[in-house]
Amino acid sequence: MLAVPEIGMQGPYIGSSPERSPVPSPPGSPRTQESCGITPLTPSQSPKPEARAPQQASFSVVVAIDFGTTSSGYAFSFASDPETIHMMRKWEGGDPGVAHQKTPTCLLLTPEGAFHSFGYTARDYYHDLDPEEARDWLYFEKFKMKIHSATDLTLKTQLEAVNGKKMPALEVFAHALRFFKEHALQLREQCPSLPEKDTVRWVLTVPAIWKQPAKQFMREAAYLAGLVSRENAEQLLIALEPEAASVYCRKLRLHQLMDLSCRAPGGGRLGERRSIDSSFRQAREQLRRSRHSRTFLVESGVGELWAEMQAGDRYMVADCGGGTVDLTVHQLEQPHGTLKELYKASGGPYGAVGVDLAFEQLLCRIFGEDFIATFKRQRPAAWVDLTIAFEARKRTAGPHRAGALNISLPFSFIDFYRKQRGHNVETALRRSSVNFVKWSSQGMLRMSCEAMNELFQPTVSGIIQHIEALLARPEVQGVKLLFLVGGFAESAVLQHAVQTALGARGLRVVVPHDVGLTILKGAVLFGQAPGVVRVRRSPLTYGVGVLNRFVAGRHPPEKLLVRDGRRWCTDVFERFVAAEQSVALGEEVRRSYCPARPGQRRVLINLYCCAAEDARFITDPGVRKCGALSLELEPADGGPDTAGAPPGRREIRAAMQFGDTEIKVTAVDVSTNRSVRAAIDFLSN
């Protein structure tokens, strides 16, 4: 049936028959690495997924940036030794008792908007500023979630700093990514033989539940930061966070994991438990400590999870991060350990920041919502100081902990409250309805363990409900193993709650060592072998609006359009891929478009999406415009125009891929076999 795409173009065009065909996705092959002065452990190589179309690698090193809501970091590995992962040994600054292989996602800009610092350095410098001076500086923290929550994300979206001033979100993210780029490329000092150009493949992690606009936004920020150029876009990969964790976990043996069912009774803190094989862990840690450089820790793969599992075994990964919980279910495929996604990525805004928000709400109940808002606006640095104090106590919370938790209140908070309200904070506590928080004579809020655990409950309950809902899906029946990963997975409160709720169902809940680094390590491995996830599920239904021949009785009368004596049905939703459809990596959906106007230089086709699989028209409830496919045309004969050519003779064939972490498109002019510049823009809305 002839289908005529109808709106959003510059000049008319018609469509021809669709076709689908699997096309290989070319993985890279490693180059040779020169000696670099970083002593790695001896790696245990594992078989790679079968390459569909082997090509010479265009990179010598993979650098992965785990850009998190609360903390971020980077790691790298060389193409000649892909499973040996190099990570920062320690970031400058840091809090006592906290691992420093990642740094807080905090950005500090000068009053003029210029970059000043990132991470611990930014946090500590801002904290030490004079309160009046701090009001002019732009300090951003936990800003990643703004991209997830923005319903109308564009390149002009603004972010608000702690002091209330706004700045383009794209510039904020670019500043942060540029910091990691410059820091990571210092590895050239340890590897002077590393070539200068086109040697780095960059990997950026994003939540799997992020939609296409947010993924494109991160790519645009990477372009602005100078990680890669648009001409070398393939040098940047977007990795989905739970996928990266899964890629790493499949490299482990089960005895390298902490089984929560083996927790020592009464253990409340992260260190108060025994692993399945503590002697192995101690030996491994001792070896790792003795074989790293002064700057980087080095870790090598030491096993393959699929060696201990049967073909077709299924497991779930719950990525519990600072901003979101991200769930994915994978099936291991033999003999190479490739992965097949069984259900589309799911989750929601149930990250560790939910506990922080609950604490802020508690302060509002005690001191008043208006006062907290005023204090945050007029004493932004002191507010940051208070959140740091809470974060330190939050990390010590446990389900079986005995004794109250003391949270220091900055002097400026106490003084500001007295000046604003005319009485002290102790009086406010006595007058409030909150009876589980007391005032300590040392100038601290004294919170019972039950009260602290209560702050976790809404977020923890949301995580468990999402896991249980996913386990109830028929597509994922047979899952026996749950990997709990991400920074929030370090919390003993979360671990205990998940084990209590799901352990009774026969689900084995396990936590990798260095759980907060699981995604970062997996992102490096993904960058070396992006074909490891062989099949994904489309999260949405995608397609275009077309004109089809009108069929009485089948099409609604209000959709009838008569053009040049022909009867057409308007607004027909022509589907490219359906929600929940399994799509193999490299599989293409092809459509051909014929410009109808002589000399037409551009074709712009609106894309639509929806959650339903059976939408018929682009006007159906739930169907929305989500982007635009752009085809930039050149004169067919190489001359200035094609005015004398019949309009239907030129065919442009577009090939779209929905099985990767991003939707990709290429196009070719069939008559000349030349590539046509093609792109999908999800940020134009």
GROMACS .gro file of N, CA and C in nm, residues 69 145 148-149 207 209-210 319-326 346-355 357 458-460 462-463 466 488:
model
   99
   69THR      N    1   2.418   1.139   4.010
   69THR     CA    2   2.344   1.247   4.074
   69THR      C    3   2.420   1.302   4.193
  145MET      N    4   1.940   1.515   3.802
  145MET     CA    5   1.799   1.479   3.806
  145MET      C    6   1.711   1.580   3.734
  148HIS      N    7   1.624   1.456   3.399
  148HIS     CA    8   1.524   1.347   3.399
  148HIS      C    9   1.384   1.402   3.421
  149SER      N   10   1.370   1.500   3.509
  149SER     CA   11   1.238   1.549   3.545
  149SER      C   12   1.183   1.654   3.450
  207PRO      N   13   2.090   0.693   3.312
  207PRO     CA   14   1.990   0.596   3.355
  207PRO      C   15   1.918   0.534   3.235
  209ILE      N   16   1.616   0.451   3.219
  209ILE     CA   17   1.480   0.503   3.206
  209ILE      C   18   1.477   0.642   3.143
  210TRP      N   19   1.594   0.701   3.117
  210TRP     CA   20   1.595   0.830   3.049
  210TRP      C   21   1.541   0.814   2.908
  319ASP      N   22   1.976  -0.094   3.985
  319ASP     CA   23   2.073   0.014   4.001
  319ASP      C   24   2.010   0.121   4.088
  320CYS      N   25   2.053   0.126   4.213
  320CYS     CA   26   1.998   0.221   4.310
  320CYS      C   27   2.099   0.334   4.326
  321GLY      N   28   2.076   0.442   4.256
  321GLY     CA   29   2.171   0.553   4.256
  321GLY      C   30   2.124   0.669   4.340
  322GLY      N   31   2.186   0.783   4.317
  322GLY     CA   32   2.150   0.900   4.394
  322GLY      C   33   2.015   0.957   4.355
  323GLY      N   34   1.982   0.950   4.223
  323GLY     CA   35   1.858   1.012   4.178
  323GLY      C   36   1.748   0.916   4.139
  324THR      N   37   1.783   0.798   4.088
  324THR     CA   38   1.683   0.707   4.034
  324THR      C   39   1.712   0.564   4.076
  325VAL      N   40   1.609   0.480   4.065
  325VAL     CA   41   1.629   0.335   4.065
  325VAL      C   42   1.601   0.289   3.923
  326ASP      N   43   1.691   0.207   3.871
  326ASP     CA   44   1.687   0.161   3.733
  326ASP      C   45   1.689   0.009   3.733
  346SER      N   46   1.289  -0.016   3.342
  346SER     CA   47   1.185   0.046   3.423
  346SER      C   48   1.248   0.101   3.550
  347GLY      N   49   1.170   0.176   3.625
  347GLY     CA   50   1.220   0.236   3.749
  347GLY      C   51   1.152   0.368   3.776
  348GLY      N   52   1.218   0.453   3.850
  348GLY     CA   53   1.158   0.581   3.883
  348GLY      C   54   1.249   0.663   3.971
  349PRO      N   55   1.203   0.780   4.015
  349PRO     CA   56   1.285   0.873   4.093
  349PRO      C   57   1.294   0.832   4.240
  350TYR      N   58   1.351   0.714   4.264
  350TYR     CA   59   1.364   0.663   4.400
  350TYR      C   60   1.511   0.643   4.434
  351GLY      N   61   1.585   0.753   4.434
  351GLY     CA   62   1.727   0.748   4.465
  351GLY      C   63   1.755   0.801   4.604
  352ALA      N   64   1.882   0.806   4.639
  352ALA     CA   65   1.922   0.848   4.773
  352ALA      C   66   1.882   0.992   4.804
  353VAL      N   67   1.865   1.074   4.700
  353VAL     CA   68   1.824   1.213   4.727
  353VAL      C   69   1.685   1.218   4.788
  354GLY      N   70   1.607   1.113   4.771
  354GLY     CA   71   1.476   1.108   4.835
  354GLY      C   72   1.488   1.113   4.987
  355VAL      N   73   1.593   1.052   5.042
  355VAL     CA   74   1.617   1.058   5.186
  355VAL      C   75   1.655   1.201   5.226
  357LEU      N   76   1.560   1.474   5.075
  357LEU     CA   77   1.438   1.555   5.069
  357LEU      C   78   1.350   1.530   5.191
  458PRO      N   79   0.996   0.599   5.250
  458PRO     CA   80   0.928   0.624   5.122
  458PRO      C   81   1.013   0.584   5.001
  459THR      N   82   1.141   0.615   5.006
  459THR     CA   83   1.229   0.582   4.894
  459THR      C   84   1.251   0.431   4.885
  460VAL      N   85   1.281   0.368   4.998
  460VAL     CA   86   1.306   0.224   4.999
  460VAL      C   87   1.181   0.148   4.956
  462GLY      N   88   0.947   0.253   4.759
  462GLY     CA   89   0.930   0.270   4.615
  462GLY      C   90   1.019   0.175   4.536
  463ILE      N   91   1.142   0.156   4.582
  463ILE     CA   92   1.234   0.064   4.515
  463ILE      C   93   1.180  -0.079   4.520
  466HIS      N   94   0.880  -0.138   4.292
  466HIS     CA   95   0.917  -0.148   4.151
  466HIS      C   96   0.977  -0.285   4.121
  488PHE      N   97   2.357   0.402   4.629
  488PHE     CA   98   2.258   0.385   4.736
  488PHE      C   99   2.256   0.241   4.785
   0.00000   0.00000   0.00000
